[in-house]
Amino acid sequence: MNAVPAVPGPDHSVGAPKPRRPLVIVFDVNETLSDMTAMSERFTNVGAPIHLASLWFARLLRDGFALTAAGASRPFADVGSGLLRVMLPDVKLNRPLDEAVEHIMSGFIGLDVHADVTEGVEALASLGIRLVTLSNGSTHVAEELLTSAGVRSNFEMLLSVDAAGAWKPAAHAYEYALDQCAIDPDDAMLVAVHPWDIDGAHRAGLATTWLNRTGSVYPHYFHTPDVEATSLTQLARLLS
């Protein structure tokens, strides 16, 4: 399929208006802070083809979104493991299905952060900005990730949509985070690599930063982010 050209994002180059510094930054976790490339190895470990990892994660998000759209919600781990039980029976695994599912799902614990995260988080915290996470996954995964990276102390709270009863990008998920921070939407900024997350946060009234580490094209059908940055360290420079 041919890519649809995106509407260009705002100009945050030298001479462009400086973005407003938020009081609180709300970070997405999966893929935004965590480097999930190691999850592909979990699939090959159990005998599954490497391409199945990205397909599984895309379907996991799809099904989580579908449940939220229908007014229901299930934990990320339940959807992820349940979907593996649908996708893996057609694969010639090198171990029993239950063990394969456990091996893949346990890969979330032990992921590394992206190379820019440690320095970027510390730079943003040094600006006096309150930092929290809001994940469609569990707080346990975020806890392990940030503790291992040595930046857990920079985060005021680690939040999960499990407590909100709705996955992002539903408005209620962002409203839950704002309520926990006791802050108005105008004073908060979501940072994420996912355009659908950026769009959802914008609709809930938050400022947004699209973290574009790969030079991707932003989809024109989503609301344009307020800031586009290639790394958290660049974002800290833009907000300083």
JSON list of C-alpha atoms in Angstrom, two decimals:
[
{"chain": "A", "resi": 1, "resn": "MET", "atom": "CA", "xyz": [0.00, 0.00, 0.00]},
{"chain": "A", "resi": 2, "resn": "ASN", "atom": "CA", "xyz": [1.20, 3.51, -0.77]},
{"chain": "A", "resi": 3, "resn": "ALA", "atom": "CA", "xyz": [1.68, 5.78, 2.23]},
{"chain": "A", "resi": 4, "resn": "VAL", "atom": "CA", "xyz": [-0.64, 8.77, 2.47]},
{"chain": "A", "resi": 5, "resn": "PRO", "atom": "CA", "xyz": [1.33, 12.02, 2.77]},
{"chain": "A", "resi": 6, "resn": "ALA", "atom": "CA", "xyz": [1.08, 13.58, 6.21]},
{"chain": "A", "resi": 7, "resn": "VAL", "atom": "CA", "xyz": [0.32, 17.18, 7.00]},
{"chain": "A", "resi": 8, "resn": "PRO", "atom": "CA", "xyz": [3.65, 18.71, 8.07]},
{"chain": "A", "resi": 9, "resn": "GLY", "atom": "CA", "xyz": [4.02, 19.15, 11.82]},
{"chain": "A", "resi": 10, "resn": "PRO", "atom": "CA", "xyz": [4.76, 22.44, 13.54]},
{"chain": "A", "resi": 11, "resn": "ASP", "atom": "CA", "xyz": [8.17, 24.01, 13.00]},
{"chain": "A", "resi": 12, "resn": "HIS", "atom": "CA", "xyz": [10.26, 23.73, 16.15]},
{"chain": "A", "resi": 13, "resn": "SER", "atom": "CA", "xyz": [13.56, 24.61, 14.50]},
{"chain": "A", "resi": 14, "resn": "VAL", "atom": "CA", "xyz": [15.73, 27.56, 15.46]},
{"chain": "A", "resi": 15, "resn": "GLY", "atom": "CA", "xyz": [13.67, 30.74, 15.36]},
{"chain": "A", "resi": 16, "resn": "ALA", "atom": "CA", "xyz": [10.34, 28.96, 15.78]},
{"chain": "A", "resi": 17, "resn": "PRO", "atom": "CA", "xyz": [8.17, 29.79, 18.79]},
{"chain": "A", "resi": 18, "resn": "LYS", "atom": "CA", "xyz": [9.31, 27.94, 21.88]},
{"chain": "A", "resi": 19, "resn": "PRO", "atom": "CA", "xyz": [6.77, 25.35, 23.07]},
{"chain": "A", "resi": 20, "resn": "ARG", "atom": "CA", "xyz": [5.15, 26.03, 26.40]},
{"chain": "A", "resi": 21, "resn": "ARG", "atom": "CA", "xyz": [6.74, 24.09, 29.25]},
{"chain": "A", "resi": 22, "resn": "PRO", "atom": "CA", "xyz": [4.14, 21.83, 30.92]},
{"chain": "A", "resi": 23, "resn": "LEU", "atom": "CA", "xyz": [3.85, 21.31, 34.65]},
{"chain": "A", "resi": 24, "resn": "VAL", "atom": "CA", "xyz": [3.44, 17.55, 34.14]},
{"chain": "A", "resi": 25, "resn": "ILE", "atom": "CA", "xyz": [4.68, 15.21, 31.41]},
{"chain": "A", "resi": 26, "resn": "VAL", "atom": "CA", "xyz": [2.70, 11.99, 30.99]},
{"chain": "A", "resi": 27, "resn": "PHE", "atom": "CA", "xyz": [4.81, 9.32, 29.29]},
{"chain": "A", "resi": 28, "resn": "ASP", "atom": "CA", "xyz": [3.55, 6.36, 27.35]},
{"chain": "A", "resi": 29, "resn": "VAL", "atom": "CA", "xyz": [5.66, 3.29, 28.23]},
{"chain": "A", "resi": 30, "resn": "ASN", "atom": "CA", "xyz": [5.60, 0.49, 25.62]},
{"chain": "A", "resi": 31, "resn": "GLU", "atom": "CA", "xyz": [7.87, 1.51, 22.71]},
{"chain": "A", "resi": 32, "resn": "THR", "atom": "CA", "xyz": [8.06, 5.11, 23.94]},
{"chain": "A", "resi": 33, "resn": "LEU", "atom": "CA", "xyz": [10.31, 4.40, 26.92]},
{"chain": "A", "resi": 34, "resn": "SER", "atom": "CA", "xyz": [10.96, 0.69, 26.40]},
{"chain": "A", "resi": 35, "resn": "ASP", "atom": "CA", "xyz": [12.91, -0.72, 23.48]},
{"chain": "A", "resi": 36, "resn": "MET", "atom": "CA", "xyz": [10.76, -3.67, 22.43]},
{"chain": "A", "resi": 37, "resn": "THR", "atom": "CA", "xyz": [13.09, -5.10, 19.77]},
{"chain": "A", "resi": 38, "resn": "ALA", "atom": "CA", "xyz": [14.05, -7.88, 22.20]},
{"chain": "A", "resi": 39, "resn": "MET", "atom": "CA", "xyz": [10.47, -9.18, 22.07]},
{"chain": "A", "resi": 40, "resn": "SER", "atom": "CA", "xyz": [11.14, -10.50, 18.57]},
{"chain": "A", "resi": 41, "resn": "GLU", "atom": "CA", "xyz": [13.80, -12.80, 20.00]},
{"chain": "A", "resi": 42, "resn": "ARG", "atom": "CA", "xyz": [11.22, -14.19, 22.43]},
{"chain": "A", "resi": 43, "resn": "PHE", "atom": "CA", "xyz": [9.21, -15.40, 19.45]},
{"chain": "A", "resi": 44, "resn": "THR", "atom": "CA", "xyz": [12.17, -17.02, 17.72]},
{"chain": "A", "resi": 45, "resn": "ASN", "atom": "CA", "xyz": [13.16, -18.64, 21.02]},
{"chain": "A", "resi": 46, "resn": "VAL", "atom": "CA", "xyz": [9.94, -20.67, 20.98]},
{"chain": "A", "resi": 47, "resn": "GLY", "atom": "CA", "xyz": [10.19, -21.55, 17.28]},
{"chain": "A", "resi": 48, "resn": "ALA", "atom": "CA", "xyz": [7.89, -18.83, 15.91]},
{"chain": "A", "resi": 49, "resn": "PRO", "atom": "CA", "xyz": [8.88, -16.66, 12.93]},
{"chain": "A", "resi": 50, "resn": "ILE", "atom": "CA", "xyz": [10.33, -13.27, 13.84]},
{"chain": "A", "resi": 51, "resn": "HIS", "atom": "CA", "xyz": [7.70, -11.30, 11.90]},
{"chain": "A", "resi": 52, "resn": "LEU", "atom": "CA", "xyz": [4.98, -12.69, 14.18]},
{"chain": "A", "resi": 53, "resn": "ALA", "atom": "CA", "xyz": [6.13, -10.38, 17.00]},
{"chain": "A", "resi": 54, "resn": "SER", "atom": "CA", "xyz": [5.10, -7.14, 15.30]},
{"chain": "A", "resi": 55, "resn": "LEU", "atom": "CA", "xyz": [1.87, -8.68, 13.99]},
{"chain": "A", "resi": 56, "resn": "TRP", "atom": "CA", "xyz": [0.98, -9.92, 17.47]},
{"chain": "A", "resi": 57, "resn": "PHE", "atom": "CA", "xyz": [1.62, -6.54, 19.09]},
{"chain": "A", "resi": 58, "resn": "ALA", "atom": "CA", "xyz": [-0.45, -4.72, 16.46]},
{"chain": "A", "resi": 59, "resn": "ARG", "atom": "CA", "xyz": [-3.33, -7.15, 16.98]},
{"chain": "A", "resi": 60, "resn": "LEU", "atom": "CA", "xyz": [-2.97, -6.86, 20.75]},
{"chain": "A", "resi": 61, "resn": "LEU", "atom": "CA", "xyz": [-3.51, -3.10, 20.54]},
{"chain": "A", "resi": 62, "resn": "ARG", "atom": "CA", "xyz": [-6.36, -3.58, 18.07]},
{"chain": "A", "resi": 63, "resn": "ASP", "atom": "CA", "xyz": [-8.21, -5.94, 20.39]},
{"chain": "A", "resi": 64, "resn": "GLY", "atom": "CA", "xyz": [-7.59, -3.77, 23.45]},
{"chain": "A", "resi": 65, "resn": "PHE", "atom": "CA", "xyz": [-8.97, -0.77, 21.58]},
{"chain": "A", "resi": 66, "resn": "ALA", "atom": "CA", "xyz": [-11.96, -2.80, 20.39]},
{"chain": "A", "resi": 67, "resn": "LEU", "atom": "CA", "xyz": [-12.85, -3.84, 23.93]},
{"chain": "A", "resi": 68, "resn": "THR", "atom": "CA", "xyz": [-12.63, -0.22, 25.08]},
{"chain": "A", "resi": 69, "resn": "ALA", "atom": "CA", "xyz": [-14.78, 0.94, 22.16]},
{"chain": "A", "resi": 70, "resn": "ALA", "atom": "CA", "xyz": [-17.40, -1.64, 23.18]},
{"chain": "A", "resi": 71, "resn": "GLY", "atom": "CA", "xyz": [-17.40, -0.31, 26.75]},
{"chain": "A", "resi": 72, "resn": "ALA", "atom": "CA", "xyz": [-15.33, -3.15, 28.19]},
{"chain": "A", "resi": 73, "resn": "SER", "atom": "CA", "xyz": [-11.74, -3.43, 29.35]},
{"chain": "A", "resi": 74, "resn": "ARG", "atom": "CA", "xyz": [-9.32, -6.27, 30.00]},
{"chain": "A", "resi": 75, "resn": "PRO", "atom": "CA", "xyz": [-5.75, -6.12, 31.33]},
{"chain": "A", "resi": 76, "resn": "PHE", "atom": "CA", "xyz": [-2.98, -5.90, 28.76]},
{"chain": "A", "resi": 77, "resn": "ALA", "atom": "CA", "xyz": [-1.48, -9.22, 29.88]},
{"chain": "A", "resi": 78, "resn": "ASP", "atom": "CA", "xyz": [-4.84, -11.01, 29.51]},
{"chain": "A", "resi": 79, "resn": "VAL", "atom": "CA", "xyz": [-5.30, -9.74, 25.96]},
{"chain": "A", "resi": 80, "resn": "GLY", "atom": "CA", "xyz": [-1.69, -10.44, 25.03]},
{"chain": "A", "resi": 81, "resn": "SER", "atom": "CA", "xyz": [-1.57, -13.99, 26.36]},
{"chain": "A", "resi": 82, "resn": "GLY", "atom": "CA", "xyz": [-5.04, -14.78, 25.04]},
{"chain": "A", "resi": 83, "resn": "LEU", "atom": "CA", "xyz": [-4.07, -13.61, 21.58]},
{"chain": "A", "resi": 84, "resn": "LEU", "atom": "CA", "xyz": [-0.92, -15.76, 21.64]},
{"chain": "A", "resi": 85, "resn": "ARG", "atom": "CA", "xyz": [-3.14, -18.78, 22.32]},
{"chain": "A", "resi": 86, "resn": "VAL", "atom": "CA", "xyz": [-5.03, -17.89, 19.14]},
{"chain": "A", "resi": 87, "resn": "MET", "atom": "CA", "xyz": [-1.99, -17.23, 16.95]},
{"chain": "A", "resi": 88, "resn": "LEU", "atom": "CA", "xyz": [0.54, -19.86, 18.08]},
{"chain": "A", "resi": 89, "resn": "PRO", "atom": "CA", "xyz": [-1.34, -23.17, 17.59]},
{"chain": "A", "resi": 90, "resn": "ASP", "atom": "CA", "xyz": [-0.63, -22.96, 13.84]},
{"chain": "A", "resi": 91, "resn": "VAL", "atom": "CA", "xyz": [3.11, -22.56, 14.52]},
{"chain": "A", "resi": 92, "resn": "LYS", "atom": "CA", "xyz": [5.51, -25.48, 14.94]},
{"chain": "A", "resi": 93, "resn": "LEU", "atom": "CA", "xyz": [6.72, -24.59, 18.45]},
{"chain": "A", "resi": 94, "resn": "ASN", "atom": "CA", "xyz": [9.71, -26.14, 20.19]},
{"chain": "A", "resi": 95, "resn": "ARG", "atom": "CA", "xyz": [7.90, -26.33, 23.53]},
{"chain": "A", "resi": 96, "resn": "PRO", "atom": "CA", "xyz": [4.34, -26.72, 24.87]},
{"chain": "A", "resi": 97, "resn": "LEU", "atom": "CA", "xyz": [1.96, -23.84, 24.13]},
{"chain": "A", "resi": 98, "resn": "ASP", "atom": "CA", "xyz": [1.62, -22.77, 27.76]},
{"chain": "A", "resi": 99, "resn": "GLU", "atom": "CA", "xyz": [5.39, -22.52, 28.12]},
{"chain": "A", "resi": 100, "resn": "ALA", "atom": "CA", "xyz": [5.70, -20.58, 24.87]},
{"chain": "A", "resi": 101, "resn": "VAL", "atom": "CA", "xyz": [3.07, -18.05, 25.97]},
{"chain": "A", "resi": 102, "resn": "GLU", "atom": "CA", "xyz": [4.76, -17.61, 29.34]},
{"chain": "A", "resi": 103, "resn": "HIS", "atom": "CA", "xyz": [8.18, -17.15, 27.73]},
{"chain": "A", "resi": 104, "resn": "ILE", "atom": "CA", "xyz": [6.93, -14.45, 25.39]},
{"chain": "A", "resi": 105, "resn": "MET", "atom": "CA", "xyz": [4.86, -12.54, 27.94]},
{"chain": "A", "resi": 106, "resn": "SER", "atom": "CA", "xyz": [7.69, -12.58, 30.49]},
{"chain": "A", "resi": 107, "resn": "GLY", "atom": "CA", "xyz": [9.82, -10.71, 27.96]},
{"chain": "A", "resi": 108, "resn": "PHE", "atom": "CA", "xyz": [8.18, -7.44, 28.99]},
{"chain": "A", "resi": 109, "resn": "ILE", "atom": "CA", "xyz": [10.02, -7.74, 32.30]},
{"chain": "A", "resi": 110, "resn": "GLY", "atom": "CA", "xyz": [13.66, -7.11, 31.51]},
{"chain": "A", "resi": 111, "resn": "LEU", "atom": "CA", "xyz": [13.32, -4.85, 28.48]},
{"chain": "A", "resi": 112, "resn": "ASP", "atom": "CA", "xyz": [15.82, -2.00, 28.21]},
{"chain": "A", "resi": 113, "resn": "VAL", "atom": "CA", "xyz": [14.95, 1.65, 27.74]},
{"chain": "A", "resi": 114, "resn": "HIS", "atom": "CA", "xyz": [15.87, 3.43, 24.52]},
{"chain": "A", "resi": 115, "resn": "ALA", "atom": "CA", "xyz": [19.33, 5.00, 24.44]},
{"chain": "A", "resi": 116, "resn": "ASP", "atom": "CA", "xyz": [18.01, 8.55, 24.92]},
{"chain": "A", "resi": 117, "resn": "VAL", "atom": "CA", "xyz": [15.72, 7.80, 27.87]},
{"chain": "A", "resi": 118, "resn": "THR", "atom": "CA", "xyz": [18.04, 7.97, 30.89]},
{"chain": "A", "resi": 119, "resn": "GLU", "atom": "CA", "xyz": [19.67, 11.26, 29.95]},
{"chain": "A", "resi": 120, "resn": "GLY", "atom": "CA", "xyz": [16.41, 12.68, 28.62]},
{"chain": "A", "resi": 121, "resn": "VAL", "atom": "CA", "xyz": [14.39, 11.86, 31.72]},
{"chain": "A", "resi": 122, "resn": "GLU", "atom": "CA", "xyz": [17.02, 13.37, 33.99]},
{"chain": "A", "resi": 123, "resn": "ALA", "atom": "CA", "xyz": [17.16, 16.52, 31.82]},
{"chain": "A", "resi": 124, "resn": "LEU", "atom": "CA", "xyz": [13.39, 16.93, 31.88]},
{"chain": "A", "resi": 125, "resn": "ALA", "atom": "CA", "xyz": [13.24, 16.36, 35.63]},
{"chain": "A", "resi": 126, "resn": "SER", "atom": "CA", "xyz": [15.96, 18.98, 36.13]},
{"chain": "A", "resi": 127, "resn": "LEU", "atom": "CA", "xyz": [13.60, 21.54, 34.55]},
{"chain": "A", "resi": 128, "resn": "GLY", "atom": "CA", "xyz": [11.23, 21.07, 37.47]},
{"chain": "A", "resi": 129, "resn": "ILE", "atom": "CA", "xyz": [8.63, 19.20, 35.40]},
{"chain": "A", "resi": 130, "resn": "ARG", "atom": "CA", "xyz": [6.65, 16.52, 37.21]},
{"chain": "A", "resi": 131, "resn": "LEU", "atom": "CA", "xyz": [6.99, 13.15, 35.42]},
{"chain": "A", "resi": 132, "resn": "VAL", "atom": "CA", "xyz": [4.46, 10.30, 35.42]},
{"chain": "A", "resi": 133, "resn": "THR", "atom": "CA", "xyz": [3.73, 7.33, 33.19]},
{"chain": "A", "resi": 134, "resn": "LEU", "atom": "CA", "xyz": [0.39, 6.18, 31.78]},
{"chain": "A", "resi": 135, "resn": "SER", "atom": "CA", "xyz": [0.53, 2.77, 30.14]},
{"chain": "A", "resi": 136, "resn": "ASN", "atom": "CA", "xyz": [-1.96, 0.40, 28.58]},
{"chain": "A", "resi": 137, "resn": "GLY", "atom": "CA", "xyz": [0.22, -2.21, 30.29]},
{"chain": "A", "resi": 138, "resn": "SER", "atom": "CA", "xyz": [0.82, -2.87, 33.97]},
{"chain": "A", "resi": 139, "resn": "THR", "atom": "CA", "xyz": [2.59, -0.61, 36.46]},
{"chain": "A", "resi": 140, "resn": "HIS", "atom": "CA", "xyz": [4.82, -3.57, 37.35]},
{"chain": "A", "resi": 141, "resn": "VAL", "atom": "CA", "xyz": [6.38, -3.53, 33.89]},
{"chain": "A", "resi": 142, "resn": "ALA", "atom": "CA", "xyz": [6.99, 0.22, 34.13]},
{"chain": "A", "resi": 143, "resn": "GLU", "atom": "CA", "xyz": [8.44, -0.19, 37.62]},
{"chain": "A", "resi": 144, "resn": "GLU", "atom": "CA", "xyz": [10.93, -2.82, 36.50]},
{"chain": "A", "resi": 145, "resn": "LEU", "atom": "CA", "xyz": [11.87, -0.89, 33.37]},
{"chain": "A", "resi": 146, "resn": "LEU", "atom": "CA", "xyz": [12.56, 2.44, 35.06]},
{"chain": "A", "resi": 147, "resn": "THR", "atom": "CA", "xyz": [14.23, 0.92, 38.12]},
{"chain": "A", "resi": 148, "resn": "SER", "atom": "CA", "xyz": [16.61, -1.06, 35.91]},
{"chain": "A", "resi": 149, "resn": "ALA", "atom": "CA", "xyz": [17.43, 2.13, 33.98]},
{"chain": "A", "resi": 150, "resn": "GLY", "atom": "CA", "xyz": [18.16, 4.01, 37.22]},
{"chain": "A", "resi": 151, "resn": "VAL", "atom": "CA", "xyz": [15.52, 6.70, 36.64]},
{"chain": "A", "resi": 152, "resn": "ARG", "atom": "CA", "xyz": [12.59, 5.46, 38.74]},
{"chain": "A", "resi": 153, "resn": "SER", "atom": "CA", "xyz": [13.15, 8.20, 41.36]},
{"chain": "A", "resi": 154, "resn": "ASN", "atom": "CA", "xyz": [12.46, 10.86, 38.72]},
{"chain": "A", "resi": 155, "resn": "PHE", "atom": "CA", "xyz": [8.87, 9.69, 38.33]},
{"chain": "A", "resi": 156, "resn": "GLU", "atom": "CA", "xyz": [6.19, 10.86, 40.72]},
{"chain": "A", "resi": 157, "resn": "MET", "atom": "CA", "xyz": [3.69, 8.15, 39.78]},
{"chain": "A", "resi": 158, "resn": "LEU", "atom": "CA", "xyz": [3.41, 5.11, 37.52]},
{"chain": "A", "resi": 159, "resn": "LEU", "atom": "CA", "xyz": [-0.15, 4.79, 36.26]},
{"chain": "A", "resi": 160, "resn": "SER", "atom": "CA", "xyz": [-1.98, 2.11, 34.30]},
{"chain": "A", "resi": 161, "resn": "VAL", "atom": "CA", "xyz": [-5.25, 2.22, 32.41]},
{"chain": "A", "resi": 162, "resn": "ASP", "atom": "CA", "xyz": [-6.26, -0.83, 34.45]},
{"chain": "A", "resi": 163, "resn": "ALA", "atom": "CA", "xyz": [-7.36, 1.61, 37.14]},
{"chain": "A", "resi": 164, "resn": "ALA", "atom": "CA", "xyz": [-9.14, 3.83, 34.61]},
{"chain": "A", "resi": 165, "resn": "GLY", "atom": "CA", "xyz": [-11.22, 1.03, 33.12]},
{"chain": "A", "resi": 166, "resn": "ALA", "atom": "CA", "xyz": [-10.46, 2.17, 29.56]},
{"chain": "A", "resi": 167, "resn": "TRP", "atom": "CA", "xyz": [-7.41, 1.85, 27.33]},
{"chain": "A", "resi": 168, "resn": "LYS", "atom": "CA", "xyz": [-5.80, 4.84, 25.71]},
{"chain": "A", "resi": 169, "resn": "PRO", "atom": "CA", "xyz": [-6.76, 6.56, 23.41]},
{"chain": "A", "resi": 170, "resn": "ALA", "atom": "CA", "xyz": [-10.14, 6.76, 25.17]},
{"chain": "A", "resi": 171, "resn": "ALA", "atom": "CA", "xyz": [-10.56, 10.16, 26.82]},
{"chain": "A", "resi": 172, "resn": "HIS", "atom": "CA", "xyz": [-11.25, 8.60, 30.22]},
{"chain": "A", "resi": 173, "resn": "ALA", "atom": "CA", "xyz": [-7.74, 7.14, 30.38]},
{"chain": "A", "resi": 174, "resn": "TYR", "atom": "CA", "xyz": [-6.14, 10.58, 30.11]},
{"chain": "A", "resi": 175, "resn": "GLU", "atom": "CA", "xyz": [-8.73, 12.08, 32.45]},
{"chain": "A", "resi": 176, "resn": "TYR", "atom": "CA", "xyz": [-7.78, 9.46, 35.02]},
{"chain": "A", "resi": 177, "resn": "ALA", "atom": "CA", "xyz": [-4.11, 10.50, 34.81]},
{"chain": "A", "resi": 178, "resn": "LEU", "atom": "CA", "xyz": [-5.01, 14.19, 35.11]},
{"chain": "A", "resi": 179, "resn": "ASP", "atom": "CA", "xyz": [-7.14, 13.44, 38.15]},
{"chain": "A", "resi": 180, "resn": "GLN", "atom": "CA", "xyz": [-4.33, 11.48, 39.80]},
{"chain": "A", "resi": 181, "resn": "CYS", "atom": "CA", "xyz": [-1.98, 14.41, 39.20]},
{"chain": "A", "resi": 182, "resn": "ALA", "atom": "CA", "xyz": [-4.62, 16.95, 40.31]},
{"chain": "A", "resi": 183, "resn": "ILE", "atom": "CA", "xyz": [-3.88, 19.05, 37.25]},
{"chain": "A", "resi": 184, "resn": "ASP", "atom": "CA", "xyz": [-5.77, 20.67, 34.38]},
{"chain": "A", "resi": 185, "resn": "PRO", "atom": "CA", "xyz": [-5.29, 19.38, 30.83]},
{"chain": "A", "resi": 186, "resn": "ASP", "atom": "CA", "xyz": [-3.73, 22.71, 29.77]},
{"chain": "A", "resi": 187, "resn": "ASP", "atom": "CA", "xyz": [-0.82, 22.10, 32.15]},
{"chain": "A", "resi": 188, "resn": "ALA", "atom": "CA", "xyz": [-0.05, 18.54, 31.00]},
{"chain": "A", "resi": 189, "resn": "MET", "atom": "CA", "xyz": [1.77, 17.09, 28.01]},
{"chain": "A", "resi": 190, "resn": "LEU", "atom": "CA", "xyz": [1.67, 13.54, 26.70]},
{"chain": "A", "resi": 191, "resn": "VAL", "atom": "CA", "xyz": [4.89, 12.14, 25.20]},
{"chain": "A", "resi": 192, "resn": "ALA", "atom": "CA", "xyz": [4.48, 9.09, 22.97]},
{"chain": "A", "resi": 193, "resn": "VAL", "atom": "CA", "xyz": [5.77, 7.41, 19.82]},
{"chain": "A", "resi": 194, "resn": "HIS", "atom": "CA", "xyz": [2.25, 6.37, 18.79]},
{"chain": "A", "resi": 195, "resn": "PRO", "atom": "CA", "xyz": [0.23, 8.82, 16.67]},
{"chain": "A", "resi": 196, "resn": "TRP", "atom": "CA", "xyz": [-3.02, 7.30, 17.96]},
{"chain": "A", "resi": 197, "resn": "ASP", "atom": "CA", "xyz": [-1.90, 8.18, 21.51]},
{"chain": "A", "resi": 198, "resn": "ILE", "atom": "CA", "xyz": [-1.03, 11.72, 20.45]},
{"chain": "A", "resi": 199, "resn": "ASP", "atom": "CA", "xyz": [-4.46, 12.12, 18.86]},
{"chain": "A", "resi": 200, "resn": "GLY", "atom": "CA", "xyz": [-6.27, 10.78, 21.91]},
{"chain": "A", "resi": 201, "resn": "ALA", "atom": "CA", "xyz": [-4.39, 13.04, 24.31]},
{"chain": "A", "resi": 202, "resn": "HIS", "atom": "CA", "xyz": [-5.06, 16.07, 22.10]},
{"chain": "A", "resi": 203, "resn": "ARG", "atom": "CA", "xyz": [-8.79, 15.33, 22.14]},
{"chain": "A", "resi": 204, "resn": "ALA", "atom": "CA", "xyz": [-8.61, 15.15, 25.95]},
{"chain": "A", "resi": 205, "resn": "GLY", "atom": "CA", "xyz": [-7.07, 18.62, 26.05]},
{"chain": "A", "resi": 206, "resn": "LEU", "atom": "CA", "xyz": [-3.40, 17.80, 26.71]},
{"chain": "A", "resi": 207, "resn": "ALA", "atom": "CA", "xyz": [-0.44, 19.24, 24.84]},
{"chain": "A", "resi": 208, "resn": "THR", "atom": "CA", "xyz": [1.44, 16.55, 22.94]},
{"chain": "A", "resi": 209, "resn": "THR", "atom": "CA", "xyz": [4.94, 15.56, 21.85]},
{"chain": "A", "resi": 210, "resn": "TRP", "atom": "CA", "xyz": [5.39, 12.96, 19.14]},
{"chain": "A", "resi": 211, "resn": "LEU", "atom": "CA", "xyz": [8.67, 11.18, 19.75]},
{"chain": "A", "resi": 212, "resn": "ASN", "atom": "CA", "xyz": [9.81, 10.31, 16.23]},
{"chain": "A", "resi": 213, "resn": "ARG", "atom": "CA", "xyz": [13.03, 8.34, 16.62]},
{"chain": "A", "resi": 214, "resn": "THR", "atom": "CA", "xyz": [12.78, 6.64, 13.22]},
{"chain": "A", "resi": 215, "resn": "GLY", "atom": "CA", "xyz": [12.06, 9.51, 10.85]},
{"chain": "A", "resi": 216, "resn": "SER", "atom": "CA", "xyz": [8.51, 8.28, 10.23]},
{"chain": "A", "resi": 217, "resn": "VAL", "atom": "CA", "xyz": [5.73, 10.22, 8.52]},
{"chain": "A", "resi": 218, "resn": "TYR", "atom": "CA", "xyz": [2.94, 11.36, 10.82]},
{"chain": "A", "resi": 219, "resn": "PRO", "atom": "CA", "xyz": [-0.54, 10.26, 9.63]},
{"chain": "A", "resi": 220, "resn": "HIS", "atom": "CA", "xyz": [-2.55, 13.22, 8.33]},
{"chain": "A", "resi": 221, "resn": "TYR", "atom": "CA", "xyz": [-5.85, 11.89, 9.73]},
{"chain": "A", "resi": 222, "resn": "PHE", "atom": "CA", "xyz": [-4.70, 12.34, 13.36]},
{"chain": "A", "resi": 223, "resn": "HIS", "atom": "CA", "xyz": [-4.36, 15.69, 15.12]},
{"chain": "A", "resi": 224, "resn": "THR", "atom": "CA", "xyz": [-0.90, 17.14, 14.58]},
{"chain": "A", "resi": 225, "resn": "PRO", "atom": "CA", "xyz": [1.37, 17.04, 17.66]},
{"chain": "A", "resi": 226, "resn": "ASP", "atom": "CA", "xyz": [2.31, 20.30, 19.33]},
{"chain": "A", "resi": 227, "resn": "VAL", "atom": "CA", "xyz": [5.97, 19.24, 19.37]},
{"chain": "A", "resi": 228, "resn": "GLU", "atom": "CA", "xyz": [7.92, 16.72, 17.33]},
{"chain": "A", "resi": 229, "resn": "ALA", "atom": "CA", "xyz": [11.25, 15.52, 18.74]},
{"chain": "A", "resi": 230, "resn": "THR", "atom": "CA", "xyz": [13.69, 12.81, 17.74]},
{"chain": "A", "resi": 231, "resn": "SER", "atom": "CA", "xyz": [14.68, 12.06, 21.34]},
{"chain": "A", "resi": 232, "resn": "LEU", "atom": "CA", "xyz": [13.86, 12.93, 24.92]},
{"chain": "A", "resi": 233, "resn": "THR", "atom": "CA", "xyz": [17.10, 14.88, 25.14]},
{"chain": "A", "resi": 234, "resn": "GLN", "atom": "CA", "xyz": [15.99, 17.04, 22.25]},
{"chain": "A", "resi": 235, "resn": "LEU", "atom": "CA", "xyz": [12.61, 17.55, 23.90]},
{"chain": "A", "resi": 236, "resn": "ALA", "atom": "CA", "xyz": [14.36, 18.71, 27.07]},
{"chain": "A", "resi": 237, "resn": "ARG", "atom": "CA", "xyz": [16.33, 21.26, 25.02]},
{"chain": "A", "resi": 238, "resn": "LEU", "atom": "CA", "xyz": [13.14, 22.52, 23.37]},
{"chain": "A", "resi": 239, "resn": "LEU", "atom": "CA", "xyz": [11.47, 23.00, 26.75]},
{"chain": "A", "resi": 240, "resn": "SER", "atom": "CA", "xyz": [14.45, 24.51, 28.56]}
]
